[in-house]
Coordinates of N, CA, C and O in Angstrom, one line a residue:
M24 N -24.9 10.6 -43.2 CA -25.9 9.7 -42.9 C -26.2 9.7 -41.3 O -27.3 9.8 -40.9
L25 N -25.1 9.7 -40.6 CA -25.2 9.7 -39.1 C -25.8 11.0 -38.6 O -26.6 11.0 -37.7
F26 N -25.4 12.1 -39.3 CA -26.0 13.4 -38.9 C -27.5 13.4 -39.1 O -28.3 14.1 -38.4
R27 N -27.9 12.7 -40.2 CA -29.4 12.6 -40.5 C -30.1 11.9 -39.3 O -31.2 12.1 -39.0
S28 N -29.4 10.9 -38.7 CA -29.9 10.2 -37.6 C -30.2 11.1 -36.4 O -31.2 11.0 -35.8
L29 N -29.3 12.1 -36.2 CA -29.5 13.1 -35.2 C -30.8 13.9 -35.5 O -31.6 14.1 -34.6
E30 N -31.0 14.3 -36.7 CA -32.1 15.0 -37.1 C -33.4 14.2 -37.0 O -34.4 14.7 -36.5
R31 N -33.4 13.0 -37.4 CA -34.6 12.1 -37.4 C -35.0 11.9 -35.9 O -36.2 11.7 -35.6
N32 N -34.0 11.8 -35.0 CA -34.3 11.6 -33.6 C -34.4 12.8 -32.8 O -34.3 12.8 -31.5
N33 N -34.6 14.0 -33.4 CA -34.7 15.3 -32.7 C -33.5 15.5 -31.8 O -33.7 16.1 -30.7
A34 N -32.3 15.1 -32.2 CA -31.2 15.3 -31.3 C -30.2 16.4 -31.9 O -29.1 16.6 -31.4
S35 N -30.6 17.1 -32.9 CA -29.8 18.1 -33.5 C -30.4 19.5 -33.3 O -31.5 19.7 -33.0
L36 N -29.5 20.5 -33.3 CA -29.9 21.9 -33.2 C -29.4 22.6 -34.5 O -28.5 22.1 -35.1
P37 N -30.0 23.7 -34.8 CA -29.5 24.4 -36.0 C -28.1 24.9 -35.7 O -27.7 25.3 -34.6
S38 N -27.3 24.8 -36.7 CA -25.9 25.2 -36.6 C -25.8 26.7 -36.9 O -26.2 27.2 -38.0
A39 N -25.2 27.4 -36.0 CA -25.0 28.9 -36.1 C -24.1 29.2 -37.3 O -23.0 28.7 -37.3
P40 N -24.4 30.1 -38.1 CA -23.5 30.6 -39.2 C -22.3 31.3 -38.5 O -22.4 31.8 -37.4
T41 N -21.1 31.2 -39.1 CA -19.9 31.8 -38.5 C -20.1 33.3 -38.1 O -19.7 33.6 -37.0
P42 N -20.7 34.1 -39.0 CA -20.9 35.5 -38.5 C -21.7 35.6 -37.2 O -21.4 36.5 -36.4
F43 N -22.7 34.8 -37.1 CA -23.5 34.8 -35.8 C -22.6 34.4 -34.6 O -22.7 35.0 -33.6
G44 N -21.8 33.3 -34.8 CA -20.9 32.9 -33.8 C -19.9 34.0 -33.4 O -19.6 34.2 -32.2
N45 N -19.5 34.7 -34.4 CA -18.5 35.8 -34.2 C -19.2 36.9 -33.3 O -18.5 37.5 -32.5
I46 N -20.4 37.2 -33.6 CA -21.1 38.2 -32.8 C -21.2 37.8 -31.4 O -21.0 38.6 -30.4
L47 N -21.6 36.5 -31.1 CA -21.7 36.0 -29.8 C -20.3 36.0 -29.1 O -20.2 36.3 -27.9
L48 N -19.3 35.7 -29.8 CA -17.9 35.7 -29.2 C -17.6 37.2 -28.9 O -17.0 37.4 -27.8
R49 N -17.9 38.1 -29.7 CA -17.6 39.5 -29.5 C -18.4 40.0 -28.2 O -17.9 40.7 -27.4
Q50 N -19.7 39.5 -28.1 CA -20.4 39.9 -26.9 C -19.8 39.3 -25.7 O -19.7 40.0 -24.6
A51 N -19.3 38.1 -25.7 CA -18.7 37.5 -24.6 C -17.4 38.3 -24.2 O -17.2 38.5 -23.0
V52 N -16.6 38.7 -25.1 CA -15.4 39.5 -24.9 C -15.8 40.8 -24.3 O -15.2 41.2 -23.3
N53 N -16.8 41.5 -24.9 CA -17.2 42.8 -24.4 C -17.7 42.7 -22.9 O -17.5 43.6 -22.1
E54 N -18.5 41.7 -22.7 CA -19.1 41.5 -21.3 C -18.0 41.3 -20.3 O -18.0 41.8 -19.2
A55 N -17.0 40.4 -20.7 CA -15.9 40.2 -19.8 C -15.1 41.5 -19.5 O -14.7 41.7 -18.4
W56 N -14.9 42.2 -20.6 CA -14.1 43.5 -20.4 C -14.9 44.5 -19.6 O -14.4 45.1 -18.6
D57 N -16.2 44.6 -19.8 CA -17.1 45.6 -19.1 C -17.2 45.3 -17.6 O -17.4 46.2 -16.8
T58 N -17.0 44.0 -17.3 CA -17.1 43.6 -15.9 C -15.8 43.4 -15.2 O -15.7 42.9 -14.1
G59 N -14.7 43.8 -15.9 CA -13.4 43.8 -15.3 C -12.8 42.4 -15.2 O -11.8 42.2 -14.5
Q60 N -13.3 41.5 -16.0 CA -12.8 40.1 -16.0 C -11.8 39.8 -17.1 O -11.4 38.6 -17.2
L61 N -11.4 40.8 -17.9 CA -10.5 40.5 -19.0 C -9.3 41.4 -18.9 O -9.2 42.4 -19.5
Q62 N -8.4 40.9 -18.1 CA -7.1 41.7 -17.9 C -6.0 41.2 -18.9 O -5.4 42.0 -19.5
H63 N -5.8 39.9 -18.9 CA -4.7 39.4 -19.7 C -4.9 39.7 -21.2 O -3.9 40.0 -21.9
F64 N -6.1 39.5 -21.7 CA -6.4 39.7 -23.1 C -7.0 41.0 -23.4 O -7.3 41.3 -24.5
G65 N -7.1 41.9 -22.4 CA -7.7 43.2 -22.6 C -7.1 44.0 -23.6 O -7.8 44.7 -24.4
S66 N -5.8 44.0 -23.7 CA -5.1 44.9 -24.7 C -5.3 44.5 -26.1 O -5.1 45.2 -27.0
I67 N -5.7 43.2 -26.3 CA -5.8 42.7 -27.7 C -7.3 42.4 -28.1 O -7.6 41.9 -29.1
R68 N -8.2 42.7 -27.2 CA -9.6 42.3 -27.3 C -10.2 42.9 -28.6 O -11.1 42.3 -29.1
E69 N -9.7 44.0 -29.1 CA -10.3 44.6 -30.3 C -9.6 44.3 -31.6 O -10.0 44.8 -32.6
F70 N -8.5 43.6 -31.5 CA -7.7 43.2 -32.6 C -8.6 42.4 -33.6 O -9.3 41.5 -33.1
P71 N -8.5 42.6 -34.9 CA -9.3 41.8 -35.8 C -9.2 40.3 -35.7 O -10.1 39.6 -35.8
G72 N -8.0 39.8 -35.4 CA -7.8 38.4 -35.4 C -8.1 37.7 -34.1 O -8.1 36.5 -34.0
F73 N -8.4 38.5 -33.0 CA -8.7 37.9 -31.7 C -9.9 37.0 -31.7 O -9.8 35.9 -31.2
I74 N -11.0 37.4 -32.3 CA -12.2 36.6 -32.4 C -11.9 35.3 -33.2 O -12.3 34.2 -32.8
S75 N -11.1 35.4 -34.2 CA -10.8 34.3 -35.1 C -10.0 33.3 -34.3 O -10.2 32.1 -34.3
V76 N -9.0 33.7 -33.5 CA -8.2 32.8 -32.7 C -9.1 32.2 -31.6 O -8.9 31.0 -31.3
L77 N -10.0 32.9 -31.0 CA -10.9 32.3 -30.0 C -11.8 31.3 -30.6 O -11.9 30.2 -30.1
R78 N -12.3 31.6 -31.8 CA -13.2 30.6 -32.5 C -12.4 29.3 -32.8 O -12.9 28.2 -32.5
D79 N -11.1 29.5 -33.3 CA -10.3 28.3 -33.6 C -10.0 27.5 -32.3 O -10.0 26.3 -32.3
T80 N -9.7 28.2 -31.2 CA -9.3 27.6 -29.9 C -10.6 26.8 -29.4 O -10.4 25.6 -29.0
F81 N -11.7 27.4 -29.5 CA -12.9 26.8 -29.0 C -13.3 25.6 -29.8 O -13.8 24.6 -29.3
R82 N -13.1 25.7 -31.1 CA -13.3 24.5 -32.0 C -12.5 23.3 -31.6 O -13.0 22.2 -31.5
E83 N -11.2 23.6 -31.3 CA -10.3 22.5 -30.9 C -10.8 21.9 -29.6 O -10.7 20.7 -29.4
L84 N -11.2 22.7 -28.7 CA -11.8 22.2 -27.4 C -13.0 21.3 -27.7 O -13.1 20.3 -27.1
K85 N -13.9 21.8 -28.5 CA -15.1 21.1 -28.8 C -14.8 19.7 -29.5 O -15.4 18.7 -29.2
F86 N -13.8 19.8 -30.5 CA -13.5 18.5 -31.1 C -12.8 17.5 -30.2 O -12.8 16.3 -30.4
G87 N -12.2 18.1 -29.1 CA -11.6 17.2 -28.1 C -12.6 16.8 -27.0 O -12.3 16.2 -26.0
F88 N -13.9 17.2 -27.2 CA -15.0 16.9 -26.2 C -14.7 17.5 -24.9 O -15.0 16.9 -23.8
V89 N -14.1 18.6 -24.9 CA -13.8 19.3 -23.6 C -15.0 20.3 -23.3 O -15.2 21.2 -24.1
E90 N -15.7 20.0 -22.3 CA -16.8 20.9 -21.9 C -16.3 22.1 -21.1 O -15.2 22.0 -20.5
P91 N -17.0 23.2 -21.1 CA -16.6 24.4 -20.4 C -16.2 24.2 -19.0 O -15.2 24.7 -18.5
A92 N -17.0 23.4 -18.3 CA -16.7 23.1 -16.8 C -15.4 22.4 -16.7 O -14.6 22.7 -15.8
Q93 N -15.1 21.5 -17.6 CA -13.8 20.7 -17.5 C -12.6 21.7 -17.8 O -11.6 21.7 -17.1
F94 N -12.8 22.6 -18.8 CA -11.8 23.5 -19.1 C -11.6 24.5 -18.0 O -10.4 24.9 -17.7
T95 N -12.6 25.0 -17.4 CA -12.5 25.9 -16.3 C -11.8 25.3 -15.1 O -10.9 25.9 -14.5
Q96 N -12.1 24.1 -14.8 CA -11.3 23.4 -13.7 C -9.9 23.2 -14.1 O -9.0 23.5 -13.2
A97 N -9.6 22.8 -15.3 CA -8.2 22.6 -15.7 C -7.4 23.9 -15.7 O -6.2 24.0 -15.5
A98 N -8.1 25.0 -16.1 CA -7.5 26.3 -16.3 C -7.2 27.0 -14.9 O -6.4 27.9 -14.9
A99 N -7.9 26.6 -13.9 CA -7.8 27.3 -12.6 C -6.4 27.4 -12.1 O -6.0 28.5 -11.5
A100 N -5.6 26.5 -12.3 CA -4.2 26.5 -11.8 C -3.2 27.0 -12.8 O -2.0 27.0 -12.5
Q101 N -3.7 27.4 -14.0 CA -2.7 27.8 -15.0 C -2.4 29.3 -15.2 O -1.6 29.6 -16.0
G102 N -3.2 30.1 -14.5 CA -2.9 31.6 -14.6 C -4.0 32.3 -15.3 O -5.0 31.8 -15.8
A103 N -3.8 33.7 -15.3 CA -4.9 34.6 -15.7 C -5.3 34.3 -17.1 O -6.5 34.4 -17.4
G104 N -4.4 34.1 -18.1 CA -4.8 33.9 -19.5 C -5.7 32.7 -19.7 O -6.7 32.8 -20.4
M105 N -5.4 31.7 -19.0 CA -6.2 30.5 -19.1 C -7.6 30.6 -18.4 O -8.6 30.2 -18.9
D106 N -7.6 31.3 -17.3 CA -8.8 31.6 -16.6 C -9.8 32.4 -17.5 O -11.0 32.2 -17.6
E107 N -9.2 33.4 -18.2 CA -10.0 34.2 -19.1 C -10.5 33.4 -20.3 O -11.6 33.6 -20.7
L108 N -9.6 32.6 -20.9 CA -10.1 31.7 -22.0 C -11.3 30.8 -21.5 O -12.3 30.7 -22.2
A109 N -11.2 30.3 -20.3 CA -12.2 29.5 -19.7 C -13.5 30.3 -19.6 O -14.6 29.8 -19.9
L110 N -13.4 31.5 -19.1 CA -14.5 32.4 -18.9 C -15.2 32.6 -20.3 O -16.4 32.5 -20.4
L111 N -14.4 33.0 -21.3 CA -15.0 33.3 -22.6 C -15.6 32.0 -23.2 O -16.6 32.1 -23.9
Y112 N -15.0 30.9 -23.1 CA -15.5 29.6 -23.6 C -16.8 29.3 -23.0 O -17.8 28.9 -23.6
T113 N -16.9 29.4 -21.7 CA -18.1 29.2 -20.9 C -19.2 30.2 -21.4 O -20.4 29.8 -21.6
T114 N -18.9 31.4 -21.4 CA -19.9 32.5 -21.8 C -20.4 32.2 -23.2 O -21.6 32.3 -23.4
Y115 N -19.5 32.0 -24.1 CA -19.9 31.8 -25.5 C -20.8 30.5 -25.6 O -21.9 30.6 -26.3
T116 N -20.4 29.4 -25.0 CA -21.2 28.2 -25.1 C -22.5 28.4 -24.4 O -23.6 27.9 -25.0
D117 N -22.6 29.1 -23.3 CA -23.9 29.3 -22.6 C -24.8 30.2 -23.5 O -26.0 29.9 -23.6
K118 N -24.2 31.2 -24.2 CA -25.0 32.0 -25.1 C -25.6 31.2 -26.2 O -26.8 31.3 -26.6
M119 N -24.8 30.3 -26.8 CA -25.2 29.5 -27.9 C -26.4 28.6 -27.4 O -27.4 28.4 -28.1
R120 N -26.2 27.9 -26.3 CA -27.2 27.0 -25.8 C -28.5 27.7 -25.4 O -29.6 27.1 -25.7
R121 N -28.4 28.9 -24.8 CA -29.6 29.6 -24.4 C -30.4 30.0 -25.7 O -31.7 30.0 -25.6
L122 N -29.8 30.2 -26.8 CA -30.4 30.6 -28.0 C -30.9 29.4 -28.8 O -31.6 29.5 -29.8
G123 N -30.5 28.2 -28.3 CA -31.0 26.9 -29.0 C -30.2 26.7 -30.3 O -30.7 26.1 -31.2
W124 N -28.9 27.1 -30.3 CA -28.1 26.9 -31.5 C -26.9 26.0 -31.2 O -26.4 26.0 -30.0
D125 N -26.4 25.4 -32.2 CA -25.1 24.7 -32.1 C -24.0 25.5 -32.7 O -24.2 26.1 -33.7
D126 N -22.9 25.5 -32.1 CA -21.7 26.0 -32.7 C -21.4 25.0 -33.9 O -21.7 23.8 -33.8
P127 N -20.8 25.5 -35.0 CA -20.5 24.6 -36.1 C -19.6 23.4 -35.7 O -19.6 22.3 -36.3
S128 N -18.9 23.5 -34.5 CA -18.1 22.4 -34.1 C -18.8 21.4 -33.1 O -18.3 20.4 -32.7
D129 N -20.1 21.7 -32.8 CA -20.8 20.9 -31.9 C -21.4 19.6 -32.4 O -21.4 18.6 -31.7
P130 N -21.8 19.5 -33.7 CA -22.4 18.2 -34.1 C -21.6 17.0 -34.0 O -22.2 16.0 -33.5
P131 N -20.3 17.0 -34.2 CA -19.6 15.7 -33.9 C -19.6 15.3 -32.5 O -19.8 14.1 -32.2
R132 N -19.5 16.2 -31.6 CA -19.6 15.9 -30.1 C -21.0 15.4 -29.8 O -21.2 14.4 -29.1
R133 N -22.0 16.1 -30.3 CA -23.4 15.6 -30.1 C -23.6 14.2 -30.7 O -24.3 13.4 -30.1
L134 N -23.1 14.0 -31.9 CA -23.2 12.7 -32.5 C -22.5 11.6 -31.7 O -23.1 10.5 -31.5
H135 N -21.4 11.9 -31.2 CA -20.6 10.9 -30.4 C -21.5 10.6 -29.1 O -21.6 9.4 -28.7
M136 N -22.0 11.6 -28.5 CA -22.9 11.3 -27.3 C -24.1 10.5 -27.6 O -24.5 9.6 -26.9
Q137 N -24.7 10.8 -28.7 CA -25.9 10.1 -29.1 C -25.6 8.6 -29.5 O -26.4 7.7 -29.2
L138 N -24.5 8.4 -30.2 CA -24.1 7.1 -30.6 C -23.8 6.2 -29.4 O -24.1 5.0 -29.4
A139 N -23.3 6.8 -28.4 CA -23.0 6.1 -27.1 C -24.3 5.6 -26.5 O -24.4 4.5 -25.9
E140 N -25.4 6.4 -26.7 CA -26.7 6.0 -26.1 C -27.5 5.1 -27.1 O -28.4 4.4 -26.7
H141 N -27.2 5.3 -28.4 CA -28.0 4.5 -29.4 C -27.0 3.9 -30.4 O -27.0 4.2 -31.6
P142 N -26.3 2.8 -30.0 CA -25.3 2.2 -30.9 C -26.0 1.5 -32.1 O -25.4 1.2 -33.1
E143 N -27.3 1.2 -31.9 CA -28.0 0.6 -33.0 C -28.1 1.4 -34.3 O -28.3 0.9 -35.4
W144 N -27.8 2.7 -34.2 CA -27.8 3.6 -35.4 C -26.7 3.1 -36.3 O -26.8 3.3 -37.5
L145 N -25.6 2.5 -35.8 CA -24.5 2.1 -36.6 C -24.7 0.7 -37.3 O -24.0 0.4 -38.2
R146 N -25.6 0.0 -36.8 CA -25.8 -1.4 -37.3 C -26.3 -1.5 -38.7 O -26.0 -2.4 -39.4
E147 N -26.9 -0.5 -39.2 CA -27.4 -0.4 -40.6 C -26.4 0.1 -41.6 O -26.6 0.2 -42.7
I148 N -25.2 0.5 -41.1 CA -24.2 1.0 -41.9 C -23.1 0.0 -42.2 O -22.6 -0.6 -41.3
D149 N -22.8 -0.2 -43.5 CA -21.8 -1.1 -43.9 C -20.4 -0.6 -43.9 O -19.4 -1.3 -43.8
L150 N -20.2 0.7 -44.1 CA -18.9 1.3 -44.2 C -18.9 2.7 -43.5 O -19.8 3.5 -43.7
V151 N -17.9 2.9 -42.7 CA -17.7 4.2 -42.0 C -16.4 4.7 -42.5 O -15.3 4.1 -42.4
V152 N -16.4 5.9 -43.0 CA -15.2 6.6 -43.5 C -15.1 7.9 -42.6 O -16.0 8.7 -42.5
V153 N -13.9 8.0 -42.0 CA -13.7 9.1 -41.1 C -12.5 9.9 -41.6 O -11.4 9.4 -41.9
D154 N -12.7 11.2 -41.8 CA -11.7 12.1 -42.2 C -11.0 12.7 -41.0 O -11.7 12.9 -40.0
G155 N -9.8 12.9 -41.0 CA -9.1 13.6 -39.9 C -8.3 12.6 -39.0 O -7.8 13.0 -38.0
F156 N -8.0 11.4 -39.5 CA -7.2 10.5 -38.7 C -5.8 11.0 -38.6 O -5.1 10.5 -37.7
D157 N -5.4 11.9 -39.4 CA -4.0 12.4 -39.3 C -3.8 13.2 -38.0 O -2.7 13.3 -37.5
S158 N -4.9 13.6 -37.4 CA -4.8 14.4 -36.1 C -5.2 13.5 -34.9 O -5.2 14.0 -33.8
F159 N -5.5 12.3 -35.1 CA -5.8 11.4 -34.0 C -4.5 10.8 -33.4 O -3.6 10.5 -34.1
T160 N -4.5 10.7 -32.1 CA -3.4 10.0 -31.5 C -3.7 8.5 -31.8 O -4.8 8.1 -32.1
G161 N -2.7 7.7 -31.6 CA -2.8 6.3 -31.8 C -3.9 5.7 -30.9 O -4.7 4.8 -31.3
A162 N -3.9 6.1 -29.6 CA -4.8 5.6 -28.6 C -6.3 6.0 -29.0 O -7.2 5.2 -28.9
R163 N -6.4 7.2 -29.5 CA -7.8 7.7 -29.9 C -8.3 6.9 -31.1 O -9.4 6.5 -31.2
S164 N -7.4 6.7 -32.1 CA -7.8 5.9 -33.3 C -8.1 4.5 -32.9 O -9.1 3.9 -33.3
E165 N -7.3 3.9 -32.0 CA -7.6 2.5 -31.5 C -8.9 2.4 -30.8 O -9.7 1.5 -31.0
E166 N -9.2 3.4 -30.0 CA -10.5 3.5 -29.2 C -11.7 3.5 -30.1 O -12.6 2.7 -30.0
H167 N -11.6 4.3 -31.2 CA -12.7 4.4 -32.1 C -12.9 3.2 -32.9 O -14.0 2.7 -33.2
T168 N -11.8 2.6 -33.3 CA -11.8 1.3 -34.1 C -12.5 0.2 -33.3 O -13.3 -0.5 -33.7
S169 N -12.1 0.1 -32.0 CA -12.6 -0.9 -31.1 C -14.1 -0.7 -30.9 O -14.9 -1.6 -30.9
E170 N -14.5 0.6 -30.7 CA -15.9 0.9 -30.5 C -16.7 0.4 -31.7 O -17.8 -0.2 -31.6
L171 N -16.3 0.7 -32.9 CA -17.0 0.4 -34.1 C -17.1 -1.1 -34.3 O -18.1 -1.7 -34.7
Q172 N -16.0 -1.8 -34.0 CA -15.9 -3.3 -34.2 C -16.9 -3.9 -33.1 O -17.5 -5.0 -33.4
S173 N -17.0 -3.4 -32.0 CA -17.8 -4.0 -30.9 C -19.3 -3.9 -31.3 O -20.1 -4.7 -30.7
L174 N -19.6 -3.0 -32.2 CA -21.1 -2.9 -32.6 C -21.5 -3.9 -33.6 O -22.7 -4.0 -34.0
R175 N -20.6 -4.6 -34.2 CA -20.9 -5.6 -35.3 C -21.5 -6.8 -34.7 O -21.4 -7.3 -33.7

């Protein structure tokens, strides 16, 4: 229902199918390799599982509401591998945005941002069920519970 609110308010983008996202990830990897920016991961760039691992890593970053600029800044002091992950994350996200698509992991982040701007969307809802609390920290769970209660 909340995702429909995004659609009704023109705040959603089409979600890119996984194969499309994989193509964009492969392009990001190839561009980084071709420009000499992929040293740490260069030897595994063509392994079949590399794109899958990148997709899973980027999904976790998106679910944590970590933007590419934040990750780039945090990765700067961590070494070449992290710098390269940050570069690939930024390139992939930029490609998606330029094409007007959402990564399949983007809607929850977009919904969170929109709810912060439009809390009234929650007032018409009597019950909110959230899957995934097993991966929430106690602080994160408490934060969301407090946010929902404050809207009543």
